[in-house]
Tab-separated table of C-alpha atoms in Angstrom:
chain	number	residue	atom	x	y	z
L	295	MET	CA	-11.392	-20.486	21.220
L	296	ASP	CA	-11.137	-23.027	18.893
L	297	THR	CA	-9.628	-21.410	15.926
L	298	GLU	CA	-9.091	-24.480	13.628
L	299	ALA	CA	-13.049	-24.693	13.303
L	300	THR	CA	-14.057	-21.216	13.471
L	301	PHE	CA	-10.842	-18.689	12.022
L	302	PRO	CA	-13.340	-16.548	9.629
L	303	LEU	CA	-12.501	-15.908	5.911
L	304	ILE	CA	-9.685	-13.271	5.358
L	305	ILE	CA	-10.195	-9.603	4.282
L	306	SER	CA	-6.401	-8.702	3.292
L	307	VAL	CA	-6.014	-4.982	3.136
L	308	ASP	CA	-2.377	-5.354	1.668
L	309	ASP	CA	-1.696	-7.162	-1.340
L	310	HIS	CA	0.019	-6.437	-4.590
L	311	THR	CA	-0.829	-6.997	-8.332
L	312	VAL	CA	1.734	-6.945	-10.877
L	313	GLU	CA	0.295	-4.865	-13.918
L	314	PRO	CA	-0.089	-6.810	-17.421
L	315	ALA	CA	1.635	-5.134	-19.624
L	316	ASP	CA	-1.097	-3.845	-21.724
L	317	VAL	CA	-2.488	-1.361	-18.824
L	318	TRP	CA	-1.140	1.505	-20.472
L	319	GLN	CA	-0.748	0.717	-23.946
L	320	SER	CA	-4.303	-0.243	-24.424
L	321	ARG	CA	-5.459	3.331	-22.597
L	322	LEU	CA	-3.091	6.212	-23.439
L	323	PRO	CA	-4.064	8.261	-26.465
L	324	LYS	CA	-1.874	6.982	-29.620
L	325	LYS	CA	0.679	10.100	-29.387
L	326	TYR	CA	1.870	9.072	-26.117
L	327	LEU	CA	2.068	5.273	-26.608
L	328	ASP	CA	6.070	5.891	-27.419
L	329	VAL	CA	6.897	7.355	-24.203
L	330	GLY	CA	4.095	5.682	-22.164
L	331	PRO	CA	4.627	2.762	-20.061
L	332	ARG	CA	5.622	-0.118	-21.877
L	333	ILE	CA	7.205	-3.536	-21.555
L	334	VAL	CA	10.541	-4.565	-23.240
L	335	ARG	CA	12.330	-7.523	-22.594
L	336	ALA	CA	16.478	-6.758	-22.619
L	337	PRO	CA	19.332	-8.184	-20.680
L	338	LEU	CA	20.312	-6.858	-17.006
L	339	LYS	CA	23.628	-5.408	-16.900
L	340	GLU	CA	23.897	-4.635	-12.832
L	341	MET	CA	21.346	-4.350	-10.147
L	342	THR	CA	22.008	-3.388	-6.511
L	343	PHE	CA	19.926	-2.780	-3.403
L	344	LEU	CA	21.606	-0.860	-0.750
L	345	GLY	CA	21.081	1.741	1.846
L	346	GLY	CA	17.108	1.585	1.232
L	347	ARG	CA	18.189	2.251	-2.779
L	348	PHE	CA	17.256	0.238	-5.480
L	349	ARG	CA	19.203	0.723	-8.661
L	350	PRO	CA	19.056	-1.432	-11.604
L	351	VAL	CA	21.105	-1.026	-15.113
L	352	MET	CA	19.220	-2.044	-18.390
L	353	GLY	CA	21.262	-3.462	-20.995
L	354	GLU	CA	21.438	-3.658	-24.827
L	355	PRO	CA	20.013	-5.794	-27.024
L	356	GLY	CA	22.925	-8.670	-27.287
L	357	ASP	CA	24.461	-8.082	-24.045
L	358	ASP	CA	25.298	-10.636	-21.981
L	359	GLY	CA	23.258	-11.068	-18.574
L	360	PRO	CA	19.825	-12.521	-17.798
L	361	LEU	CA	17.111	-11.534	-19.649
L	362	GLY	CA	13.728	-9.808	-18.040
L	363	ASP	CA	10.633	-7.986	-18.513
L	364	TRP	CA	11.434	-4.116	-17.872
L	365	TRP	CA	8.813	-1.400	-17.709
L	366	VAL	CA	10.277	1.566	-19.994
L	367	TYR	CA	8.406	4.871	-19.239
L	368	GLU	CA	10.006	8.338	-20.339
L	369	GLU	CA	13.876	7.749	-19.337
L	370	LEU	CA	12.922	5.124	-16.668
L	371	ARG	CA	13.848	1.671	-16.986
L	372	ARG	CA	12.807	-0.788	-13.984
L	373	PRO	CA	12.678	-4.575	-14.578
L	374	LEU	CA	10.227	-7.014	-13.245
L	375	THR	CA	11.879	-8.581	-10.135
L	376	ARG	CA	11.343	-11.831	-7.985
L	377	LEU	CA	10.969	-9.854	-5.056
L	378	ASP	CA	7.889	-8.170	-6.681
L	379	THR	CA	6.340	-11.606	-7.009
L	380	ALA	CA	7.958	-14.365	-4.879
L	381	VAL	CA	5.150	-16.535	-3.592
L	382	GLY	CA	5.821	-19.968	-4.585
L	383	TYR	CA	9.411	-20.180	-4.225
L	384	SER	CA	11.372	-21.107	-1.020
L	385	ARG	CA	12.760	-18.449	1.425
L	386	ASP	CA	16.573	-19.739	0.098
L	387	GLU	CA	15.513	-19.243	-3.532
L	388	ILE	CA	14.322	-15.878	-3.307
L	389	LYS	CA	16.901	-13.061	-4.642
L	390	LEU	CA	17.144	-9.902	-6.178
L	391	GLU	CA	16.998	-10.903	-9.838
L	392	VAL	CA	15.370	-9.804	-13.037
L	393	ILE	CA	12.402	-12.318	-14.173
L	394	THR	CA	9.712	-12.361	-17.167
L	395	TYR	CA	6.086	-12.489	-16.810
L	396	GLU	CA	6.813	-16.250	-17.916
L	397	GLN	CA	8.634	-16.716	-14.342
L	398	MET	CA	6.060	-15.492	-11.936
L	399	ARG	CA	3.289	-16.981	-10.619
L	400	PRO	CA	0.245	-16.191	-12.665
L	401	GLY	CA	-1.953	-14.930	-9.838
L	402	SER	CA	0.395	-11.902	-9.867
L	403	TYR	CA	-1.270	-10.381	-12.695
L	404	ASP	CA	-4.387	-12.629	-13.758
L	405	VAL	CA	-7.648	-11.848	-11.893
L	406	PRO	CA	-8.956	-15.969	-12.387
L	407	GLN	CA	-5.489	-17.201	-11.055
L	408	ARG	CA	-5.352	-14.526	-8.499
L	409	LEU	CA	-8.592	-15.814	-6.728
L	410	ALA	CA	-7.669	-19.334	-6.933
L	411	ASP	CA	-4.666	-18.710	-4.654
L	412	MET	CA	-6.636	-16.419	-2.827
L	413	ASP	CA	-9.142	-19.688	-2.385
L	414	VAL	CA	-6.056	-21.514	-1.472
L	415	ASN	CA	-5.000	-19.007	1.493
L	416	HIS	CA	-8.364	-19.030	3.117
L	417	VAL	CA	-8.763	-15.160	1.656
L	418	GLN	CA	-12.157	-14.037	0.608
L	419	SER	CA	-10.985	-10.508	-0.434
L	420	ALA	CA	-8.198	-8.408	-1.068
L	421	VAL	CA	-7.149	-4.882	-1.479
L	422	CYS	CA	-3.812	-4.771	-3.855
L	423	PHE	CA	-1.270	-1.905	-4.164
L	424	PRO	CA	0.433	-1.219	-7.385
L	425	THR	CA	4.030	-2.380	-8.226
L	426	PHE	CA	5.186	-0.555	-11.558
L	427	PRO	CA	3.270	2.884	-10.302
L	428	ARG	CA	4.984	2.351	-6.629
L	429	PHE	CA	2.903	2.238	-3.620
L	430	CYS	CA	1.293	5.562	-4.237
L	431	GLY	CA	2.140	6.671	-7.679
L	432	GLN	CA	5.684	8.278	-7.220
L	433	THR	CA	6.727	6.825	-10.696
L	434	PHE	CA	4.239	9.207	-12.296
L	435	THR	CA	5.116	12.224	-9.733
L	436	GLU	CA	8.760	11.943	-10.749
L	437	ALA	CA	7.889	11.991	-14.431
L	438	GLN	CA	8.762	14.893	-17.006
L	439	ASP	CA	5.454	14.940	-18.366
L	440	HIS	CA	2.942	15.706	-15.823
L	441	GLU	CA	0.110	15.775	-18.884
L	442	LEU	CA	1.003	12.258	-19.522
L	443	GLY	CA	1.264	11.262	-15.852
L	444	LEU	CA	-1.922	12.293	-15.089
L	445	LEU	CA	-3.272	10.107	-18.057
L	446	CYS	CA	-1.507	7.450	-16.587
L	447	VAL	CA	-3.092	7.617	-12.905
L	448	GLN	CA	-6.336	7.526	-14.906
L	449	ALA	CA	-5.614	4.814	-17.143
L	450	TYR	CA	-4.358	2.618	-13.826
L	451	ASN	CA	-7.176	3.449	-11.939
L	452	ASP	CA	-9.755	2.914	-14.808
L	453	TRP	CA	-8.055	-0.595	-15.263
L	454	MET	CA	-8.051	-1.357	-11.249
L	455	VAL	CA	-11.986	-0.439	-11.249
L	456	GLU	CA	-13.089	-1.904	-14.450
L	457	GLU	CA	-10.966	-5.100	-15.279
L	458	TRP	CA	-9.020	-6.023	-11.865
L	459	CYS	CA	-11.865	-5.284	-9.733
L	460	GLY	CA	-14.110	-5.799	-12.732
L	461	PRO	CA	-17.389	-8.483	-12.918
L	462	GLN	CA	-14.597	-11.596	-13.136
L	463	ALA	CA	-13.802	-10.852	-9.685
L	464	ARG	CA	-17.084	-11.099	-8.301
L	465	GLY	CA	-16.772	-8.252	-5.557
L	466	ARG	CA	-13.458	-10.199	-4.281
L	467	LEU	CA	-10.739	-7.753	-5.211
L	468	ILE	CA	-11.430	-4.401	-3.738
L	469	PRO	CA	-9.887	-1.030	-5.460
L	470	LEU	CA	-7.374	1.124	-4.408
L	471	THR	CA	-6.839	3.816	-6.701
L	472	LEU	CA	-4.076	6.488	-7.380
L	473	ILE	CA	-4.072	10.214	-7.541
L	474	PRO	CA	-1.649	12.897	-8.995
L	475	LEU	CA	0.359	13.584	-6.235
L	476	TRP	CA	1.663	17.020	-7.808
L	477	ASP	CA	-1.540	19.066	-7.601
L	478	ALA	CA	-3.769	18.564	-4.941
L	479	GLU	CA	-6.946	19.698	-6.883
L	480	LEU	CA	-6.487	17.403	-9.356
L	481	ALA	CA	-6.027	14.374	-6.739
L	482	ALA	CA	-9.127	15.477	-4.976
L	483	ALA	CA	-10.841	15.481	-8.460
L	484	GLU	CA	-9.377	11.969	-9.255
L	485	VAL	CA	-11.099	10.933	-5.337
L	486	ARG	CA	-14.399	12.052	-6.458
L	487	ARG	CA	-14.295	10.959	-9.757
L	488	ASN	CA	-13.431	7.205	-8.106
L	489	ALA	CA	-15.600	7.588	-5.412
L	490	ALA	CA	-18.493	8.182	-7.372
L	491	ARG	CA	-17.903	4.394	-8.969
L	492	GLY	CA	-17.784	2.898	-5.403
L	493	VAL	CA	-14.048	3.371	-4.406
L	494	ARG	CA	-13.502	3.707	-1.085
L	495	ALA	CA	-9.257	3.950	-0.760
L	496	VAL	CA	-6.646	5.874	-2.222
L	497	ALA	CA	-3.080	5.466	-1.760
L	498	PHE	CA	-1.100	7.880	-0.042
L	499	SER	CA	2.776	8.699	0.781
L	500	GLU	CA	3.752	8.005	4.235
L	501	ILE	CA	6.126	11.167	4.241
L	502	PRO	CA	5.371	13.253	1.478
L	503	PRO	CA	8.135	15.721	1.678
L	504	TYR	CA	10.613	12.858	0.961
L	505	LEU	CA	9.163	12.770	-2.588
L	506	GLY	CA	9.833	16.921	-2.559
L	507	LEU	CA	6.257	17.541	-1.978
L	508	PRO	CA	4.570	19.415	1.095
L	509	SER	CA	3.610	18.079	4.338
L	510	VAL	CA	0.732	17.155	5.772
L	511	HIS	CA	1.272	20.115	8.389
L	512	GLY	CA	0.113	22.907	6.478
L	513	ASP	CA	-2.790	23.678	4.147
L	514	ASP	CA	-1.300	22.304	0.555
L	515	TRP	CA	-3.326	18.412	0.866
L	516	ASP	CA	-6.693	20.200	2.339
L	517	PRO	CA	-8.341	19.973	-1.051
L	518	LEU	CA	-7.432	16.302	-1.300
L	519	PHE	CA	-8.292	15.468	2.618
L	520	ARG	CA	-11.328	17.333	2.411
L	521	ALA	CA	-12.513	15.090	-0.623
L	522	CYS	CA	-11.116	11.940	1.483
L	523	ASP	CA	-13.091	13.454	4.135
L	524	GLU	CA	-16.904	13.669	2.332
L	525	THR	CA	-16.609	10.807	0.057
L	526	GLY	CA	-15.413	8.352	2.672
L	527	THR	CA	-12.378	7.503	1.180
L	528	VAL	CA	-9.244	5.950	3.298
L	529	ILE	CA	-6.075	7.606	2.957
L	530	ALA	CA	-3.862	4.099	2.692
L	531	MET	CA	-0.232	4.343	3.095
L	532	HIS	CA	2.459	1.873	2.550
L	533	ILE	CA	6.025	1.226	3.605
L	534	GLY	CA	8.413	2.566	0.823
L	535	SER	CA	5.375	5.188	-0.420
L	536	SER	CA	7.930	7.741	0.391
L	537	SER	CA	10.626	6.362	-1.941
L	538	ARG	CA	13.189	5.888	0.793
L	539	MET	CA	12.832	2.715	2.924
L	540	PRO	CA	14.490	2.992	6.286
L	541	SER	CA	18.286	2.338	6.702
L	542	THR	CA	21.511	3.253	8.654
L	543	SER	CA	23.970	3.862	6.122
L	544	LYS	CA	24.824	3.659	2.638
L	545	ASP	CA	26.340	0.384	2.513
L	546	ALA	CA	23.761	-1.472	5.031
L	547	PRO	CA	22.327	-4.677	3.670
L	548	PRO	CA	18.814	-5.158	2.692
L	549	ALA	CA	18.452	-7.106	5.828
L	550	VAL	CA	18.898	-3.856	8.160
L	551	GLY	CA	15.493	-1.904	6.297
L	552	SER	CA	13.678	-5.325	6.222
L	553	THR	CA	13.934	-5.029	9.959
L	554	ILE	CA	13.240	-1.603	10.473
L	555	THR	CA	10.158	-1.124	8.101
L	556	PHE	CA	7.932	0.151	10.251
L	557	ALA	CA	10.084	3.254	11.200
L	558	ASN	CA	8.689	5.460	8.514
L	559	CYS	CA	4.886	4.595	9.262
L	560	CYS	CA	5.881	5.425	13.090
L	561	PHE	CA	7.060	8.827	12.099
L	562	SER	CA	4.300	9.055	9.551
L	563	MET	CA	1.509	8.591	12.533
L	564	VAL	CA	3.168	11.320	14.452
L	565	ASP	CA	2.763	13.612	11.741
L	566	TRP	CA	-0.643	13.139	11.443
L	567	LEU	CA	-1.762	13.212	15.160
L	568	MET	CA	-0.045	16.313	15.557
L	569	SER	CA	-1.060	17.838	12.250
L	570	GLY	CA	-4.330	18.816	13.793
L	571	LYS	CA	-5.849	17.315	10.307
L	572	PHE	CA	-8.135	14.701	12.131
L	573	GLU	CA	-10.017	17.595	13.842
L	574	ARG	CA	-10.441	19.660	10.788
L	575	PHE	CA	-11.507	16.786	8.989
L	576	PRO	CA	-13.566	14.411	11.376
L	577	ASN	CA	-14.189	11.747	8.881
L	578	LEU	CA	-10.697	11.168	7.623
L	579	LYS	CA	-9.182	7.626	8.507
L	580	VAL	CA	-5.630	6.747	7.272
L	581	MET	CA	-4.574	3.078	7.614
L	582	TYR	CA	-0.733	1.791	7.604
L	583	ALA	CA	-0.079	-0.795	4.972
L	584	GLU	CA	2.272	-3.515	5.920
L	585	GLY	CA	3.938	-1.301	8.985
L	586	GLN	CA	2.556	-3.972	11.814
L	587	ILE	CA	1.347	-3.071	15.160
L	588	GLY	CA	3.689	-3.775	17.918
L	589	TRP	CA	5.639	-0.386	17.800
L	590	ILE	CA	2.054	1.903	18.315
L	591	PRO	CA	1.451	1.320	22.126
L	592	TYR	CA	4.505	3.108	23.126
L	593	ILE	CA	4.219	5.909	20.381
L	594	LEU	CA	0.521	6.590	21.603
L	595	GLU	CA	1.979	6.986	25.076
L	596	ARG	CA	4.826	9.056	24.079
L	597	ALA	CA	2.517	11.069	22.110
L	598	ASP	CA	0.061	11.751	24.875
L	599	VAL	CA	2.891	12.803	27.181
L	600	VAL	CA	4.339	15.234	24.764
L	601	TRP	CA	0.928	16.783	24.296
L	602	GLU	CA	-0.173	16.754	28.055
L	603	GLU	CA	3.655	18.361	28.892
L	604	ASN	CA	5.025	20.012	25.801
L	605	ARG	CA	2.148	21.272	23.737
L	606	GLY	CA	2.666	25.003	24.959
L	607	TRP	CA	6.040	25.512	23.072
L	608	GLY	CA	5.915	22.243	21.199
L	609	GLY	CA	3.406	24.116	18.244
L	610	VAL	CA	0.412	22.203	18.712
L	611	ALA	CA	-2.107	23.792	21.433
L	612	ASP	CA	-3.804	25.957	18.964
L	613	LYS	CA	-4.453	22.737	16.791
L	614	VAL	CA	-4.489	19.567	18.696
L	615	HIS	CA	-7.005	19.880	21.040
L	616	ARG	CA	-7.570	15.924	22.327
L	617	PRO	CA	-4.700	13.593	23.449
L	618	PRO	CA	-3.268	11.808	20.054
L	619	SER	CA	-4.264	8.200	21.849
L	620	GLU	CA	-8.065	9.510	21.249
L	621	LEU	CA	-7.498	10.640	17.755
L	622	PHE	CA	-5.627	7.696	16.759
L	623	ALA	CA	-8.640	5.449	18.079
L	624	GLU	CA	-10.920	7.335	15.840
L	625	HIS	CA	-8.857	7.762	13.020
L	626	VAL	CA	-5.799	5.475	12.089
L	627	TYR	CA	-5.799	1.424	11.581
L	628	GLY	CA	-2.398	-0.626	11.821
L	629	CYS	CA	-2.435	-3.664	9.509
L	630	PHE	CA	-0.393	-6.256	10.178
L	631	PHE	CA	0.472	-10.031	8.718
L	632	ASP	CA	2.844	-11.303	11.306
L	633	ASP	CA	2.899	-9.585	14.977
L	634	ALA	CA	2.410	-12.017	17.952
L	635	PHE	CA	3.776	-9.175	19.878
L	636	GLY	CA	1.284	-6.309	18.577
L	637	LEU	CA	-1.736	-9.172	19.448
L	638	ARG	CA	-0.487	-9.843	22.538
L	639	ASN	CA	-0.477	-5.823	23.265
L	640	LEU	CA	-4.375	-5.543	21.582
L	641	ASP	CA	-5.783	-3.621	24.497
L	642	ALA	CA	-3.214	-1.040	24.007
L	643	ILE	CA	-3.611	-0.733	20.505
L	644	GLY	CA	-7.301	-0.928	20.174
L	645	VAL	CA	-9.104	-4.010	18.764
L	646	ALA	CA	-11.082	-1.119	16.238
L	647	ASN	CA	-7.837	-0.243	14.860
L	648	VAL	CA	-6.230	-3.519	13.359
L	649	LEU	CA	-6.339	-4.767	10.151
L	650	TYR	CA	-5.005	-8.121	8.911
L	651	GLU	CA	-3.221	-8.798	5.424
L	652	THR	CA	-1.196	-11.181	3.501
L	653	ASP	CA	1.043	-9.425	1.732
L	654	TYR	CA	0.474	-11.813	-1.541
L	655	PRO	CA	2.988	-12.007	-3.926
L	656	HIS	CA	5.505	-10.536	-1.943
L	657	SER	CA	8.633	-12.418	-0.119
L	658	ASP	CA	7.081	-11.599	2.963
L	659	SER	CA	3.857	-12.898	1.937
L	660	THR	CA	2.405	-15.325	4.784
L	661	TRP	CA	1.105	-17.258	1.649
L	662	PRO	CA	-0.188	-19.790	1.618
L	663	LYS	CA	-0.370	-20.325	5.131
L	664	SER	CA	-1.849	-16.855	6.196
L	665	ARG	CA	-4.667	-18.877	7.897
L	666	GLU	CA	-2.510	-20.833	9.951
L	667	VAL	CA	-0.248	-17.986	11.048
L	668	GLY	CA	-3.302	-16.171	11.895
L	669	GLU	CA	-4.599	-19.097	14.230
L	670	ALA	CA	-1.034	-19.174	15.862
L	671	GLN	CA	-1.287	-15.630	16.941
L	672	MET	CA	-4.359	-14.946	17.854
L	673	GLY	CA	-5.381	-18.165	19.113
L	674	HIS	CA	-5.761	-16.401	22.764
L	675	LEU	CA	-8.232	-14.250	21.562
L	676	ASP	CA	-12.070	-14.311	21.574
L	677	ALA	CA	-13.684	-15.245	18.741
L	678	ASP	CA	-15.577	-12.278	18.538
L	679	VAL	CA	-12.083	-10.208	18.315
L	680	VAL	CA	-10.304	-12.321	15.669
L	681	GLU	CA	-13.710	-11.790	13.604
L	682	ARG	CA	-13.046	-7.838	13.981
L	683	ILE	CA	-9.546	-8.291	12.952
L	684	VAL	CA	-9.289	-10.684	10.194
L	685	ARG	CA	-13.081	-9.069	8.278
L	686	GLY	CA	-14.919	-7.252	10.347
L	687	ASN	CA	-13.054	-3.743	10.529
L	688	ALA	CA	-12.147	-3.984	6.953
L	689	ILE	CA	-16.079	-4.121	6.079
L	690	GLU	CA	-16.812	-1.216	8.111
L	691	LEU	CA	-13.517	0.808	7.345
L	692	LEU	CA	-14.113	0.135	3.196
L	693	GLY	CA	-17.783	0.376	2.935
L	694	LEU	CA	-18.041	-3.473	1.986
L	695	THR	CA	-21.035	-5.853	1.864
L	696	PRO	CA	-22.171	-7.325	4.985
L	697	GLU	CA	-20.521	-10.343	3.435
L	698	GLY	CA	-17.302	-8.839	2.592
L	699	LEU	CA	-17.526	-7.985	-1.012
L	700	TRP	CA	-16.839	-4.794	-2.907
L	701	SER	CA	-19.661	-3.266	-4.656
L	702	ARG	CA	-19.990	-0.290	-6.872
L	703	THR	CA	-23.195	1.171	-5.290
């Protein structure tokens, strides 16, 4: 196909927003403003990122060290870093360092500037995961005051729907909301509250037990899964949404974890396929953001073998009644931005189960050349296949308009 002439406008299912400083300060009750999330400019004392663990230490006023903007919430001190928003910098200039809002690309937090950067990148629409709350709201789950945490979740969702994806976005930004992970009933209520205003995606943890939460194998999450099943809300799981990036040792450099970022997605998908949830909730859909897709064929092959040969003693015979690969085809979506190997093995994954992303504004992002990357990697595919991967599957999954835009109705 002539991709240069026909490459479709991209719908990215995994971008990110850096929340403006006033998201919570303008929405929380007055009594919580001194403990709720707020921005403080302060020096960095030290910061490490080893063994998959990020450990920053905030200095005191007057201390030596580079100045950065820090989110302060209860006892948490979390700086904005160059890894939060790296687009516009050469790969060799991207370091683990604190930054201020003035030192990031405005499209990271400003809607009109984001739309302009999407135009540069041949992107029509985008789903954006959070930054300060972390990829599924772990920040609020780990907080001491869950009454405040629930208000913070709701405030974020209100900002996401009403401002980030509000009128000025013109339907080009697609809402992804959070839930209070510590209470499945409250989580279900928040899914329904947002579904009533057109939201069709909610963030969840790839491996909840890593957060001290129940696994998907029991019944604890059923109220949430039922709400998603009944409202057509997609469960979106981003790498790192377990607060534990894959690594091999405490002293392994970040490059080790960066190479194997897909690993938690792999483990998570096996959990879901062997959980029986897809048979209990037939409308449930899950997607793995930034997990790439090249690893999927072998996992499906192995899962089918285990189900066929070992289900009697493997503990799944009474709840998984169909081959896992069939369940995958109906319920699971892999997301990629740079995976030539996966695209060469698309027949073993399924054209209908693949979504495209750009990861703006992270250091891995293909911005501003997402179109060129897509053209290079999808040039061997028929035009209708490229159309489905780049936008058609996302339109169907997220309930977008035929034009690829989000609408409240």
